[in-house]
Tab-separated table of C-alpha atoms and ligand atoms in Angstrom:
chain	number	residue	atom	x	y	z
V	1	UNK	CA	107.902	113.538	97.097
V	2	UNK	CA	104.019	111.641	97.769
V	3	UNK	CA	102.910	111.728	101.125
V	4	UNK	CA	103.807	107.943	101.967
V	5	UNK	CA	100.992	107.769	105.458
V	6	UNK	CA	98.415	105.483	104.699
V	7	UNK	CA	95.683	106.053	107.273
V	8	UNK	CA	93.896	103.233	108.349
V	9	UNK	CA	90.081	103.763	108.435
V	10	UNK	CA	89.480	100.755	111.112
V	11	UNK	CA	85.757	101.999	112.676
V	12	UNK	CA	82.636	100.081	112.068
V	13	UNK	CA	80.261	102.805	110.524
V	14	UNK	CA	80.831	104.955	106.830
V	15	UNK	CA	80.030	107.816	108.634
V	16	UNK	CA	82.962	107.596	111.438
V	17	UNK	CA	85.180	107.127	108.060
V	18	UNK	CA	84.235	109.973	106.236
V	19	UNK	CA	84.885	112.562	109.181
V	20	UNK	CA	88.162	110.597	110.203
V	21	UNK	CA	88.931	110.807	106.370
V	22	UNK	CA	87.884	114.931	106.071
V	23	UNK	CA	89.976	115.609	109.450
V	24	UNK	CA	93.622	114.006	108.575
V	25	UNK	CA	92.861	114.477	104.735
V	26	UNK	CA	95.609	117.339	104.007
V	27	UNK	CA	98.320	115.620	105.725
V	28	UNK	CA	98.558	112.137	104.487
V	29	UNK	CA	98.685	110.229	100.820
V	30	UNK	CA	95.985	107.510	100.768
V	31	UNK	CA	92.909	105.728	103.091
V	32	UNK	CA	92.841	102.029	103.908
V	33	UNK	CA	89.994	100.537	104.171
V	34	UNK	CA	89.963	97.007	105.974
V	35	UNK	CA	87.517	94.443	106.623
V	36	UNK	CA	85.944	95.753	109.468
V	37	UNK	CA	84.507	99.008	107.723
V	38	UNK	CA	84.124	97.338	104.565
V	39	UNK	CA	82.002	94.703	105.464
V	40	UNK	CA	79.391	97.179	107.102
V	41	UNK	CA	79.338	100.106	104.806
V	42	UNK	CA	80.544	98.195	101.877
V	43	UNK	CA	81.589	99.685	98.258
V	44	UNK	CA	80.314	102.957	98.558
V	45	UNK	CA	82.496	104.180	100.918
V	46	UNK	CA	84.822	103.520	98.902
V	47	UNK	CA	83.344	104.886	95.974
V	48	UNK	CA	82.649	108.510	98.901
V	49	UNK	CA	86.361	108.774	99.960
V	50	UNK	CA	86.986	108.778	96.283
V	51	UNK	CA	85.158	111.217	95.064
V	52	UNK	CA	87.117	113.645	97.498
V	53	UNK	CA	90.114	112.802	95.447
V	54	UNK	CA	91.751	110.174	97.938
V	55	UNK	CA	93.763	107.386	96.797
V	56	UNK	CA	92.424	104.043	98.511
V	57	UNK	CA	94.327	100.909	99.403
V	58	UNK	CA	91.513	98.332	100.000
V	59	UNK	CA	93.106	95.679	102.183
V	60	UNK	CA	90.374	92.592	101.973
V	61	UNK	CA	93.588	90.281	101.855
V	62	UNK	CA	92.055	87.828	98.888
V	63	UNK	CA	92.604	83.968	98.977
V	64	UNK	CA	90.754	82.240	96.543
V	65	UNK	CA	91.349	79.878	93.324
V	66	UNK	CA	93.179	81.816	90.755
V	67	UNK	CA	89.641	82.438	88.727
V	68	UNK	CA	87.732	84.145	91.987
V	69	UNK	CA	90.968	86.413	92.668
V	70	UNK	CA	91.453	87.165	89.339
V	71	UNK	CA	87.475	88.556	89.315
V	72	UNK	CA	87.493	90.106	92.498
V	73	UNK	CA	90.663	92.268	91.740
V	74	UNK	CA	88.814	92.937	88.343
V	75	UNK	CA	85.691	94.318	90.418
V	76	UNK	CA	88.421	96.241	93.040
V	77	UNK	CA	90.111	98.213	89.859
V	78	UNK	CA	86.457	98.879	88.590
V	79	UNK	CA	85.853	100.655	92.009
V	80	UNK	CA	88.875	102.815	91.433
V	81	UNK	CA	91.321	101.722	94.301
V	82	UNK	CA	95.038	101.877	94.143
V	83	UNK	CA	96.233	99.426	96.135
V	84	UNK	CA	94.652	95.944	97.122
V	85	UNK	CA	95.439	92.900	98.749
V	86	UNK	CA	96.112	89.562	98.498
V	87	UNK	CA	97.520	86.182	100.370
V	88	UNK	CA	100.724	85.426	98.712
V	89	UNK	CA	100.076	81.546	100.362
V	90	UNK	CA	97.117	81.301	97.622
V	91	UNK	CA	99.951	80.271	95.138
V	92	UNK	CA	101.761	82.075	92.678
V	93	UNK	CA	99.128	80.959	89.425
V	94	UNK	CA	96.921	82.735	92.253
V	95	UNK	CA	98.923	85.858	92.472
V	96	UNK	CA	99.920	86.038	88.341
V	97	UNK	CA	96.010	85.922	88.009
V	98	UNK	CA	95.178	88.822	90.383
V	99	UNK	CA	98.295	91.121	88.511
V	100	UNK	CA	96.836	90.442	85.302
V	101	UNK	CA	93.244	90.993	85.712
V	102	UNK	CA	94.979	94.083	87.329
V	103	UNK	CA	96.803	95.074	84.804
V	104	UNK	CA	93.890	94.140	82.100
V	105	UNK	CA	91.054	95.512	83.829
V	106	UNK	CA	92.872	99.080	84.245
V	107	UNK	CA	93.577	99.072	80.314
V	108	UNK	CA	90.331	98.886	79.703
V	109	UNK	CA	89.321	101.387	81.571
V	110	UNK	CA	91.801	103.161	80.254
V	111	UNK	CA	93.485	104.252	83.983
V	112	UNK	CA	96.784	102.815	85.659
V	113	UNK	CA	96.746	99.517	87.213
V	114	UNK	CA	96.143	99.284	91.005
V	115	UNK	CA	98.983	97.908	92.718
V	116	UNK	CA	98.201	94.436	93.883
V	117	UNK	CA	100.296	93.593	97.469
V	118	UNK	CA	101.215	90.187	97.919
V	119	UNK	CA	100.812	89.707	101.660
V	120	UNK	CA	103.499	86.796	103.211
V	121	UNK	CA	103.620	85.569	106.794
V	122	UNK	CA	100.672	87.138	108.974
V	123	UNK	CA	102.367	88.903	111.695
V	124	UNK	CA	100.329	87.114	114.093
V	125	UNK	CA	101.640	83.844	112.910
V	126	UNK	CA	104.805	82.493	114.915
V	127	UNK	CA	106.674	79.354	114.850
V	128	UNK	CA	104.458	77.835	116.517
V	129	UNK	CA	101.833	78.298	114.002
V	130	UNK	CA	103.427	77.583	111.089
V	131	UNK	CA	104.514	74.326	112.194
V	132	UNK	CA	100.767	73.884	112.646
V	133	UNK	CA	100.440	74.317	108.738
V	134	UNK	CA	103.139	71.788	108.045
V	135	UNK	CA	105.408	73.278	106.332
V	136	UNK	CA	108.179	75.719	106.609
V	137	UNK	CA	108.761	76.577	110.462
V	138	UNK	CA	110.876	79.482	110.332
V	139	UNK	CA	109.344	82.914	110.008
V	140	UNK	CA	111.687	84.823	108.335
V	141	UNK	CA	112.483	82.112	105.724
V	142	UNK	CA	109.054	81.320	104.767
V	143	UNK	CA	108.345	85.478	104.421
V	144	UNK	CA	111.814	85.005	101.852
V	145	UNK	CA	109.978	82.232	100.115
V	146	UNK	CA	106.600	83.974	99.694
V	147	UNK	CA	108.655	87.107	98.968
V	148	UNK	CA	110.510	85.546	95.692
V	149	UNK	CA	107.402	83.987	94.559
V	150	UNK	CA	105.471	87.021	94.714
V	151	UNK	CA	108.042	89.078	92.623
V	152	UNK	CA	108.582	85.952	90.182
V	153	UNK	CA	104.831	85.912	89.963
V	154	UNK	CA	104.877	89.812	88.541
V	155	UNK	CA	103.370	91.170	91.547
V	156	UNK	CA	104.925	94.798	91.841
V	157	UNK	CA	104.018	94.784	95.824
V	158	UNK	CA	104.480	93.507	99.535
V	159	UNK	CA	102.901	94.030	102.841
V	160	UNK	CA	105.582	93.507	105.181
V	161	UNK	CA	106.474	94.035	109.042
V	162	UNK	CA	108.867	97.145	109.488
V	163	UNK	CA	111.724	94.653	110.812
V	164	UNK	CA	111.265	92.551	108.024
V	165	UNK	CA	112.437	95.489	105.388
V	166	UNK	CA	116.015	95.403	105.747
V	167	UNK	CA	116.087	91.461	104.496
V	168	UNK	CA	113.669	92.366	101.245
V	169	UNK	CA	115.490	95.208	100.278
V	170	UNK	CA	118.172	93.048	99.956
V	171	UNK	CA	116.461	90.052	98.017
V	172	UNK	CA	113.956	91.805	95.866
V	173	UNK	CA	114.195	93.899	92.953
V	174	UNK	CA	114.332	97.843	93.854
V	175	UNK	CA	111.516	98.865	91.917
V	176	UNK	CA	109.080	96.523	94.569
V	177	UNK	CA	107.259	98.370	96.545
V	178	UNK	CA	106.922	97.906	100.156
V	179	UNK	CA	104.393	99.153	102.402
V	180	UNK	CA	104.495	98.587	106.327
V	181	UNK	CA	101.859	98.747	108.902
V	182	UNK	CA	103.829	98.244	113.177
V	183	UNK	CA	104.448	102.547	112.729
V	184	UNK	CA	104.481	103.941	116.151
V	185	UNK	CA	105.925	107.334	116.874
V	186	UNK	CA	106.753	106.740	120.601
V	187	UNK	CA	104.065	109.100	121.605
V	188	UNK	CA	101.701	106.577	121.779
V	189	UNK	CA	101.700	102.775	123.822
V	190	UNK	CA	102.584	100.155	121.089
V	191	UNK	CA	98.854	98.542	121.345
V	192	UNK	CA	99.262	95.006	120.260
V	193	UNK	CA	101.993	95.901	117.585
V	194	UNK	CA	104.989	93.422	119.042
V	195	UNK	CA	107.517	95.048	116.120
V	196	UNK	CA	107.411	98.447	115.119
V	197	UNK	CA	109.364	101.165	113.952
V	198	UNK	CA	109.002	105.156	114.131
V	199	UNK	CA	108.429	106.674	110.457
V	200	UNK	CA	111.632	108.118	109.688
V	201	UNK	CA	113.365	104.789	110.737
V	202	UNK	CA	110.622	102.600	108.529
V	203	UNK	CA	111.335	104.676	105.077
V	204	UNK	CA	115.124	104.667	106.382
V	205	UNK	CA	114.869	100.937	106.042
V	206	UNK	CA	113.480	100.944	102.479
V	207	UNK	CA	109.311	101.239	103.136
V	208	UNK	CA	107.396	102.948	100.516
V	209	UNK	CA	104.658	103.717	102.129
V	210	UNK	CA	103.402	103.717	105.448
V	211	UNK	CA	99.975	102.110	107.214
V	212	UNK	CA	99.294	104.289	110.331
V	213	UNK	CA	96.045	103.149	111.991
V	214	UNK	CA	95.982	104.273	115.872
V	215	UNK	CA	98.611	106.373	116.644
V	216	UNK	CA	96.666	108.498	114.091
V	217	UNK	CA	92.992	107.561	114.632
V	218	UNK	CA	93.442	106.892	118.692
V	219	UNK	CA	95.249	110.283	118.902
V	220	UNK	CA	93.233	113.009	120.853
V	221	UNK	CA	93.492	115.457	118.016
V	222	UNK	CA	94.066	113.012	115.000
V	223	UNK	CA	94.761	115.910	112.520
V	224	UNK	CA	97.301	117.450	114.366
V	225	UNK	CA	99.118	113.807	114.923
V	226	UNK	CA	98.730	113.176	111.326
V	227	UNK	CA	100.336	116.326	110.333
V	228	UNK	CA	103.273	115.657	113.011
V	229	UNK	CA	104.389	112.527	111.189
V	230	UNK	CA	104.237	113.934	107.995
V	231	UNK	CA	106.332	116.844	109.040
V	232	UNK	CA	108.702	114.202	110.622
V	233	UNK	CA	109.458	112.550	107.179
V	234	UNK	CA	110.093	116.210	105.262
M	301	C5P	O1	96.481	100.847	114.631
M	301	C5P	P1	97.667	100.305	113.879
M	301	C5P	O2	98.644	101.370	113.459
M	301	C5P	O3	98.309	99.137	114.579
M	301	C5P	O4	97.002	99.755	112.545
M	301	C5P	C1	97.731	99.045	111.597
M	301	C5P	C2	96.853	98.629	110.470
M	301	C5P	O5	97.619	97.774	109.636
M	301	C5P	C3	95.624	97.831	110.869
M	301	C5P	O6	94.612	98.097	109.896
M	301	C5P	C4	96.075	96.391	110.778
M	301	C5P	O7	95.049	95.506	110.465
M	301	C5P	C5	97.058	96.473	109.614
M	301	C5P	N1	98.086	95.440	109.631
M	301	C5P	C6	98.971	95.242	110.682
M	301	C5P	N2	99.918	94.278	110.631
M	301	C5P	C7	100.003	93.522	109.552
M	301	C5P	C8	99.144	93.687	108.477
M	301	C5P	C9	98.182	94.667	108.551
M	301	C5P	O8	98.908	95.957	111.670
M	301	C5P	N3	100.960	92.606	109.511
């Protein structure tokens, strides 16, 4: 089986990513890189981490008119990434735009298509501040809602919370990938994580992959803690 741990690359400098990259490299599957290292050392580190051979999930969470998406996932699959996001909430001609240029995109470059993630309720967002959007109040339901539209829009993809896996394994079709950030191994304090789940329970509940930022990164030997959790899922 793939290594499922996604390591989150969240420091501000290319060069702080490339050594946390070389160090946990043999014991996890892919690299995500975020806003925060993306914006200061831009494409080329993502072009560097490929060119050791590591997948890379480039989470810039896109929300845009269908057009805009549509070319910015075209630029992402010209930069070689595997996974991307984007804001289910941007509408599902929004998300059918971003799978296609996907899907197109890749063909002509003659490689695979990177798979776009539709990303549903912000796990920051609570009742509270949904009912500040006007619309649907209730968290779960509205992550449902986004959920169906993402898969009816041909998205092959979710971000979702670890304790919201058990409910989209159950609605969505099986082939739907899920990957899940909130991993915490117990070793570790929870940070600001309010809902997490160790690894083994996470792809227990149905996660394809995982996103493991600090318990990794924070750890004081962040090899060694990398290759713990992968030896916890064999
Ligand atoms: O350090 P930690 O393991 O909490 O990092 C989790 C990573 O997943 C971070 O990059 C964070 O931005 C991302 N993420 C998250 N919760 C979400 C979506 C993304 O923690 N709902």
């Amino acid at each position: 089986m793939r290594n499922p741990i996604i390591v989150a690359l969240d420091v501000p400098s290319a060069a702080q990513a490339v050594e946390l990259a070389r160090s946990v490299a043999p014991h996890v599957g892919a690299f995500k890189v975020g806003k925060e290292l993306f914006v200061a050392a831009g494409p080329e580190i993502v072009r560097q981490l490929r060119a050791t051979g590591a997948s890379v999930f480039l989470d810039l969470k896109f929300h845009d008119i269908p057009n805009t998406v549509a070319k910015a996932v075209a630029s992402a699959t010209r930069l070689d990434v595997q996974m991307l996001t984007i804001h289910c909430s941007g509408g599902s001609e929004m998300m059918r735009a971003a799978e296609q240029s996907a899907q197109i995109t890749a063909k002509e470059l003659g490689r695979p298509a990177p798979l776009v993630l539709g990303v549903t309720v912000l796990t920051s967002m609570d009742h509270a501040a949904l009912a500040e959007l006007g619309g649907e109040t209730d968290v779960a339901k509205q992550v449902e809602r986004l959920a169906r539209s993402a898969a009816g829009a041909g998205l092959r993809g979710l971000v979702c919370s670890p304790l919201e896996l058990p409910m989209l394994r159950k609605i969505l079709p099986a082939e739907m990938q899920l990957v899940t950030p909130g991993i915490r191994t117990g070793a570790e304090k929870a940070d600001d994580q309010k809902r997490t789940l160790s690894p083994q329970d996470a792809i227990a509940a149905g996660a394809s992959w995982l996103v493991v930022g600090r318990p990794i990164t924070a750890a004081p030997d962040p090899a060694k803690a990398a290759e713990a959790i992968a030896a916890s899922l064999r």
